PDB file of C-alpha atoms in Angstrom:
ATOM      1  CA  UNK A   1       2.494 -23.803 -58.686  1.00 42.00           C
ATOM      2  CA  UNK A   2      -0.844 -24.858 -58.106  1.00 43.00           C
ATOM      3  CA  UNK A   3      -3.750 -27.896 -59.670  1.00 45.00           C
ATOM      4  CA  UNK A   4      -2.186 -29.661 -62.594  1.00 41.00           C
ATOM      5  CA  UNK A   5      -3.958 -31.818 -64.801  1.00 40.00           C
ATOM      6  CA  UNK A   6      -1.982 -33.952 -67.932  1.00 39.00           C
ATOM      7  CA  UNK A   7      -4.012 -32.581 -70.969  1.00 40.00           C
ATOM      8  CA  UNK A   8      -2.148 -35.830 -72.973  1.00 38.00           C
ATOM      9  CA  UNK A   9       0.462 -38.684 -72.865  1.00 38.00           C
ATOM     10  CA  UNK A  10       2.565 -40.080 -75.357  1.00 39.00           C
ATOM     11  CA  UNK A  11       5.121 -42.889 -74.814  1.00 36.00           C
ATOM     12  CA  UNK A  12       8.580 -42.689 -75.514  1.00 48.00           C
ATOM     13  CA  UNK A  13      10.618 -40.329 -76.415  1.00 64.00           C
ATOM     14  CA  UNK A  14       8.768 -36.868 -78.083  1.00 75.00           C
ATOM     15  CA  UNK A  15      10.125 -36.281 -81.719  1.00 84.00           C
ATOM     16  CA  UNK A  16      10.133 -32.492 -82.935  1.00 84.00           C
ATOM     17  CA  UNK A  17       6.673 -32.854 -84.916  1.00 84.00           C
ATOM     18  CA  UNK A  18       4.807 -34.160 -81.639  1.00 84.00           C
ATOM     19  CA  UNK A  19       6.166 -31.408 -79.940  1.00 83.00           C
ATOM     20  CA  UNK A  20       5.290 -28.600 -82.505  1.00 83.00           C
ATOM     21  CA  UNK A  21       1.893 -30.078 -82.611  1.00 81.00           C
ATOM     22  CA  UNK A  22       1.537 -29.863 -78.817  1.00 82.00           C
ATOM     23  CA  UNK A  23       2.850 -26.524 -78.998  1.00 80.00           C
ATOM     24  CA  UNK A  24       0.088 -25.635 -81.400  1.00 82.00           C
ATOM     25  CA  UNK A  25      -2.550 -27.234 -79.428  1.00 79.00           C
ATOM     26  CA  UNK A  26      -1.090 -25.157 -76.478  1.00 76.00           C
ATOM     27  CA  UNK A  27      -1.120 -22.140 -78.172  1.00 76.00           C
ATOM     28  CA  UNK A  28      -4.880 -22.397 -79.246  1.00 78.00           C
ATOM     29  CA  UNK A  29      -6.399 -23.565 -76.254  1.00 75.00           C
ATOM     30  CA  UNK A  30      -8.823 -20.589 -74.358  1.00 69.00           C
ATOM     31  CA  UNK A  31      -8.129 -20.972 -70.788  1.00 67.00           C
ATOM     32  CA  UNK A  32      -8.598 -18.273 -67.738  1.00 61.00           C
ATOM     33  CA  UNK A  33      -6.140 -15.698 -67.787  1.00 59.00           C
ATOM     34  CA  UNK A  34      -4.545 -16.951 -64.613  1.00 58.00           C
ATOM     35  CA  UNK A  35      -4.170 -20.821 -65.961  1.00 68.00           C
ATOM     36  CA  UNK A  36      -1.057 -21.682 -67.704  1.00 73.00           C
ATOM     37  CA  UNK A  37      -0.190 -24.493 -69.802  1.00 79.00           C
ATOM     38  CA  UNK A  38       3.174 -26.385 -69.934  1.00 74.00           C
ATOM     39  CA  UNK A  39       5.237 -29.344 -71.946  1.00 79.00           C
ATOM     40  CA  UNK A  40       7.113 -32.359 -70.511  1.00 77.00           C
ATOM     41  CA  UNK A  41       7.736 -35.570 -71.389  1.00 77.00           C
ATOM     42  CA  UNK A  42       4.847 -35.416 -74.406  1.00 76.00           C
ATOM     43  CA  UNK A  43       2.016 -34.192 -72.014  1.00 80.00           C
ATOM     44  CA  UNK A  44       0.281 -30.985 -72.063  1.00 74.00           C
ATOM     45  CA  UNK A  45       0.072 -30.131 -68.505  1.00 75.00           C
ATOM     46  CA  UNK A  46      -2.646 -27.441 -67.414  1.00 71.00           C
ATOM     47  CA  UNK A  47      -2.173 -25.622 -64.008  1.00 68.00           C
ATOM     48  CA  UNK A  48      -5.111 -23.974 -62.593  1.00 66.00           C
ATOM     49  CA  UNK A  49      -5.210 -20.713 -61.033  1.00 66.00           C
ATOM     50  CA  UNK A  50      -3.010 -20.001 -57.728  1.00 76.00           C
ATOM     51  CA  UNK A  51      -4.231 -18.961 -54.166  1.00 87.00           C
ATOM     52  CA  UNK A  52      -3.497 -15.904 -52.777  1.00 92.00           C
ATOM     53  CA  UNK A  53      -0.935 -17.473 -50.330  1.00 96.00           C
ATOM     54  CA  UNK A  54       0.799 -18.802 -53.401  1.00 94.00           C
ATOM     55  CA  UNK A  55       0.569 -14.982 -55.246  1.00 93.00           C
ATOM     56  CA  UNK A  56       1.444 -13.465 -51.864  1.00 97.00           C
ATOM     57  CA  UNK A  57       5.143 -15.751 -52.010  1.00 98.00           C
ATOM     58  CA  UNK A  58       5.445 -15.154 -55.684  1.00 96.00           C
ATOM     59  CA  UNK A  59       5.323 -11.599 -55.167  1.00 97.00           C
ATOM     60  CA  UNK A  60       7.630 -11.285 -52.084  1.00 97.00           C
ATOM     61  CA  UNK A  61      10.340 -13.463 -53.857  1.00 97.00           C
ATOM     62  CA  UNK A  62      10.449 -10.926 -57.250  1.00 97.00           C
ATOM     63  CA  UNK A  63      10.691  -7.983 -54.679  1.00 97.00           C
ATOM     64  CA  UNK A  64      13.489  -9.325 -52.634  1.00 98.00           C
ATOM     65  CA  UNK A  65      15.251 -10.887 -55.973  1.00 98.00           C
ATOM     66  CA  UNK A  66      14.891  -7.692 -57.256  1.00 97.00           C
ATOM     67  CA  UNK A  67      16.129  -5.794 -54.657  1.00 97.00           C
ATOM     68  CA  UNK A  68      18.996  -8.294 -54.133  1.00 97.00           C
ATOM     69  CA  UNK A  69      20.497  -7.645 -57.813  1.00 97.00           C
ATOM     70  CA  UNK A  70      19.628  -4.065 -57.893  1.00 96.00           C
ATOM     71  CA  UNK A  71      22.920  -1.478 -58.520  1.00 94.00           C
ATOM     72  CA  UNK A  72      25.159  -4.470 -58.991  1.00 96.00           C
ATOM     73  CA  UNK A  73      26.894  -4.262 -62.183  1.00 96.00           C
ATOM     74  CA  UNK A  74      26.978  -7.983 -62.965  1.00 95.00           C
ATOM     75  CA  UNK A  75      23.009  -8.180 -62.869  1.00 96.00           C
ATOM     76  CA  UNK A  76      22.327  -4.924 -65.116  1.00 96.00           C
ATOM     77  CA  UNK A  77      19.752  -5.684 -67.727  1.00 97.00           C
ATOM     78  CA  UNK A  78      18.602  -8.387 -66.134  1.00 98.00           C
ATOM     79  CA  UNK A  79      14.621  -9.430 -65.837  1.00 97.00           C
ATOM     80  CA  UNK A  80      12.954 -11.015 -62.674  1.00 98.00           C
ATOM     81  CA  UNK A  81      10.137 -11.711 -64.110  1.00 95.00           C
ATOM     82  CA  UNK A  82       7.066 -14.607 -63.947  1.00 89.00           C
ATOM     83  CA  UNK A  83       4.414 -15.832 -66.062  1.00 83.00           C
ATOM     84  CA  UNK A  84       6.415 -16.353 -69.487  1.00 92.00           C
ATOM     85  CA  UNK A  85       6.971 -19.900 -70.937  1.00 94.00           C
ATOM     86  CA  UNK A  86      10.400 -20.760 -71.144  1.00 97.00           C
ATOM     87  CA  UNK A  87      11.210 -23.195 -73.703  1.00 97.00           C
ATOM     88  CA  UNK A  88      14.287 -25.734 -74.000  1.00 97.00           C
ATOM     89  CA  UNK A  89      14.150 -26.212 -77.786  1.00 94.00           C
ATOM     90  CA  UNK A  90      17.237 -29.145 -77.209  1.00 95.00           C
ATOM     91  CA  UNK A  91      15.107 -31.090 -75.128  1.00 95.00           C
ATOM     92  CA  UNK A  92      11.741 -30.128 -76.417  1.00 95.00           C
ATOM     93  CA  UNK A  93      10.611 -28.866 -73.033  1.00 95.00           C
ATOM     94  CA  UNK A  94       8.355 -26.092 -72.083  1.00 93.00           C
ATOM     95  CA  UNK A  95       7.616 -24.697 -68.557  1.00 95.00           C
ATOM     96  CA  UNK A  96       6.344 -21.280 -67.016  1.00 94.00           C
ATOM     97  CA  UNK A  97       8.150 -20.674 -63.493  1.00 96.00           C
ATOM     98  CA  UNK A  98       6.502 -18.856 -60.862  1.00 96.00           C
ATOM     99  CA  UNK A  99       9.577 -16.626 -60.530  1.00 98.00           C
ATOM    100  CA  UNK A 100      12.930 -16.680 -63.346  1.00 98.00           C
ATOM    101  CA  UNK A 101      15.670 -14.398 -64.099  1.00 98.00           C
ATOM    102  CA  UNK A 102      17.086 -13.844 -67.533  1.00 98.00           C
ATOM    103  CA  UNK A 103      18.444 -10.804 -69.758  1.00 98.00           C
ATOM    104  CA  UNK A 104      15.542  -8.111 -70.186  1.00 97.00           C
ATOM    105  CA  UNK A 105      16.465  -8.226 -73.645  1.00 97.00           C
ATOM    106  CA  UNK A 106      14.923 -11.299 -74.290  1.00 97.00           C
ATOM    107  CA  UNK A 107      11.122 -10.194 -73.739  1.00 96.00           C
ATOM    108  CA  UNK A 108      11.895  -7.982 -77.094  1.00 96.00           C
ATOM    109  CA  UNK A 109      10.394 -10.649 -79.456  1.00 94.00           C
ATOM    110  CA  UNK A 110       7.102 -11.488 -80.478  1.00 91.00           C
ATOM    111  CA  UNK A 111       7.320 -14.897 -79.533  1.00 88.00           C
ATOM    112  CA  UNK A 112       5.853 -16.113 -76.489  1.00 87.00           C
ATOM    113  CA  UNK A 113       8.501 -17.286 -74.750  1.00 94.00           C
ATOM    114  CA  UNK A 114      12.159 -17.140 -73.477  1.00 97.00           C
ATOM    115  CA  UNK A 115      15.054 -19.412 -74.170  1.00 98.00           C
ATOM    116  CA  UNK A 116      15.774 -21.531 -71.292  1.00 98.00           C
ATOM    117  CA  UNK A 117      19.706 -21.442 -71.693  1.00 97.00           C
ATOM    118  CA  UNK A 118      19.394 -17.862 -70.576  1.00 98.00           C
ATOM    119  CA  UNK A 119      18.006 -18.433 -67.161  1.00 98.00           C
ATOM    120  CA  UNK A 120      20.106 -17.772 -64.478  1.00 98.00           C
ATOM    121  CA  UNK A 121      17.126 -19.105 -61.738  1.00 98.00           C
ATOM    122  CA  UNK A 122      13.795 -20.848 -61.605  1.00 98.00           C
ATOM    123  CA  UNK A 123      11.709 -20.549 -58.557  1.00 98.00           C
ATOM    124  CA  UNK A 124       8.118 -22.744 -57.811  1.00 97.00           C
ATOM    125  CA  UNK A 125       5.666 -22.234 -55.137  1.00 97.00           C
ATOM    126  CA  UNK A 126       4.586 -25.641 -54.322  1.00 96.00           C
ATOM    127  CA  UNK A 127       0.751 -26.452 -54.967  1.00 89.00           C
ATOM    128  CA  UNK A 128      -1.361 -28.358 -52.337  1.00 87.00           C
ATOM    129  CA  UNK A 129      -3.114 -29.642 -54.917  1.00 83.00           C
ATOM    130  CA  UNK A 130      -0.268 -31.316 -57.152  1.00 85.00           C
ATOM    131  CA  UNK A 131       3.220 -30.648 -55.577  1.00 93.00           C
ATOM    132  CA  UNK A 132       4.438 -33.854 -57.516  1.00 93.00           C
ATOM    133  CA  UNK A 133       4.657 -31.205 -60.406  1.00 91.00           C
ATOM    134  CA  UNK A 134       7.368 -29.021 -58.654  1.00 95.00           C
ATOM    135  CA  UNK A 135       8.918 -31.576 -56.202  1.00 97.00           C
ATOM    136  CA  UNK A 136       9.456 -34.308 -59.403  1.00 96.00           C
ATOM    137  CA  UNK A 137       8.431 -33.153 -62.958  1.00 94.00           C
ATOM    138  CA  UNK A 138      10.080 -29.679 -62.350  1.00 97.00           C
ATOM    139  CA  UNK A 139      13.287 -31.272 -60.534  1.00 98.00           C
ATOM    140  CA  UNK A 140      13.710 -33.430 -63.260  1.00 97.00           C
ATOM    141  CA  UNK A 141      12.922 -30.979 -65.964  1.00 97.00           C
ATOM    142  CA  UNK A 142      15.055 -27.782 -64.616  1.00 98.00           C
ATOM    143  CA  UNK A 143      18.485 -29.410 -64.599  1.00 98.00           C
ATOM    144  CA  UNK A 144      17.999 -31.106 -67.996  1.00 98.00           C
ATOM    145  CA  UNK A 145      17.212 -27.166 -69.184  1.00 98.00           C
ATOM    146  CA  UNK A 146      20.175 -26.038 -67.781  1.00 98.00           C
ATOM    147  CA  UNK A 147      18.951 -23.746 -65.375  1.00 98.00           C
ATOM    148  CA  UNK A 148      21.669 -22.933 -62.477  1.00 98.00           C
ATOM    149  CA  UNK A 149      19.549 -22.782 -59.929  1.00 98.00           C
ATOM    150  CA  UNK A 150      16.296 -24.115 -58.933  1.00 98.00           C
ATOM    151  CA  UNK A 151      14.570 -22.730 -55.847  1.00 98.00           C
ATOM    152  CA  UNK A 152      11.529 -24.807 -54.209  1.00 98.00           C
ATOM    153  CA  UNK A 153       9.273 -22.869 -51.879  1.00 98.00           C
ATOM    154  CA  UNK A 154       6.720 -25.239 -49.631  1.00 98.00           C
ATOM    155  CA  UNK A 155       3.949 -23.552 -47.571  1.00 98.00           C
ATOM    156  CA  UNK A 156       2.158 -26.562 -47.038  1.00 97.00           C
ATOM    157  CA  UNK A 157       5.660 -27.423 -44.987  1.00 96.00           C
ATOM    158  CA  UNK A 158       7.466 -24.323 -44.315  1.00 98.00           C
ATOM    159  CA  UNK A 159      10.487 -25.347 -46.266  1.00 98.00           C
ATOM    160  CA  UNK A 160      12.838 -24.231 -48.904  1.00 98.00           C
ATOM    161  CA  UNK A 161      14.990 -26.117 -51.295  1.00 98.00           C
ATOM    162  CA  UNK A 162      17.857 -24.649 -53.097  1.00 98.00           C
ATOM    163  CA  UNK A 163      19.136 -27.164 -56.100  1.00 98.00           C
ATOM    164  CA  UNK A 164      22.013 -25.789 -57.798  1.00 98.00           C
ATOM    165  CA  UNK A 165      24.981 -27.142 -60.150  1.00 98.00           C
ATOM    166  CA  UNK A 166      23.075 -28.983 -63.004  1.00 98.00           C
ATOM    167  CA  UNK A 167      25.113 -31.818 -64.384  1.00 98.00           C
ATOM    168  CA  UNK A 168      24.351 -34.882 -66.248  1.00 96.00           C
ATOM    169  CA  UNK A 169      20.524 -33.675 -66.058  1.00 96.00           C
ATOM    170  CA  UNK A 170      20.225 -33.368 -62.372  1.00 98.00           C
ATOM    171  CA  UNK A 171      21.265 -31.393 -59.532  1.00 98.00           C
ATOM    172  CA  UNK A 172      24.241 -32.115 -57.769  1.00 98.00           C
ATOM    173  CA  UNK A 173      23.772 -29.544 -54.950  1.00 98.00           C
ATOM    174  CA  UNK A 174      20.888 -29.136 -52.493  1.00 98.00           C
ATOM    175  CA  UNK A 175      20.777 -26.755 -49.359  1.00 98.00           C
ATOM    176  CA  UNK A 176      17.654 -27.284 -47.196  1.00 98.00           C
ATOM    177  CA  UNK A 177      16.426 -24.170 -45.425  1.00 98.00           C
ATOM    178  CA  UNK A 178      12.796 -23.544 -43.156  1.00 98.00           C
ATOM    179  CA  UNK A 179      10.548 -20.440 -43.222  1.00 98.00           C
ATOM    180  CA  UNK A 180      12.023 -17.733 -41.217  1.00 98.00           C
ATOM    181  CA  UNK A 181      15.761 -18.467 -42.166  1.00 98.00           C
ATOM    182  CA  UNK A 182      17.524 -16.143 -44.737  1.00 98.00           C
ATOM    183  CA  UNK A 183      17.962 -18.302 -47.844  1.00 98.00           C
ATOM    184  CA  UNK A 184      21.241 -17.770 -49.450  1.00 98.00           C
ATOM    185  CA  UNK A 185      21.167 -18.198 -53.707  1.00 98.00           C
ATOM    186  CA  UNK A 186      24.031 -19.822 -55.157  1.00 97.00           C
ATOM    187  CA  UNK A 187      26.004 -17.057 -57.663  1.00 96.00           C
ATOM    188  CA  UNK A 188      24.005 -14.385 -55.927  1.00 96.00           C
ATOM    189  CA  UNK A 189      25.931 -13.226 -53.166  1.00 95.00           C
ATOM    190  CA  UNK A 190      22.639 -12.111 -50.981  1.00 97.00           C
ATOM    191  CA  UNK A 191      20.114 -14.243 -49.147  1.00 98.00           C
ATOM    192  CA  UNK A 192      16.263 -13.796 -49.434  1.00 98.00           C
ATOM    193  CA  UNK A 193      14.547 -12.881 -46.327  1.00 98.00           C
ATOM    194  CA  UNK A 194      11.466 -15.828 -45.839  1.00 98.00           C
ATOM    195  CA  UNK A 195      10.335 -14.364 -42.042  1.00 97.00           C
ATOM    196  CA  UNK A 196       7.173 -13.391 -43.665  1.00 97.00           C
ATOM    197  CA  UNK A 197       6.310 -16.624 -45.821  1.00 98.00           C
ATOM    198  CA  UNK A 198       2.921 -17.873 -44.243  1.00 98.00           C
ATOM    199  CA  UNK A 199       1.747 -21.336 -44.401  1.00 98.00           C
ATOM    200  CA  UNK A 200      -1.341 -23.093 -46.492  1.00 96.00           C
TER     201      UNK A 200
END
């Protein structure tokens, strides 16, 4: 995810009223089409438009995951998607992964989000300007949201981290890879080729 800026911060645990208020603000803010707004720990977080390299890797990730699940009965009806909000209504977190997998039927709604509980995977391509958002904030949020696999692709370093087995609000398993290696996804029975992933 690209450059990030917190728009508002509240101390302590956020309650439903505050979350709903921040959601209303996020929904009303007029931003360029390539901007995203997320909510985490009482903060509105705005992401600026991504670079070409960022989008190249996002596109390759989506294509390869779609190819990996194609024609397999256990993945029938699943969407490989990016650019939609993912809402955890229990922990009051709203994120927008670069790539995620969830049942396609979740898109049959007038809402602007899908439930976090339905995600099978989230992937982020790390920003040059604010890597902490993916390496720290989302590494904190995604296991709390119950997302089984969180893939962090870092073009600054040419590394990929596969985080899995969320328990007690954190991932308990992690595997590290370098660009050029095939990256197996836990629970998917296939690997993603990364030989053509560019560096920033």
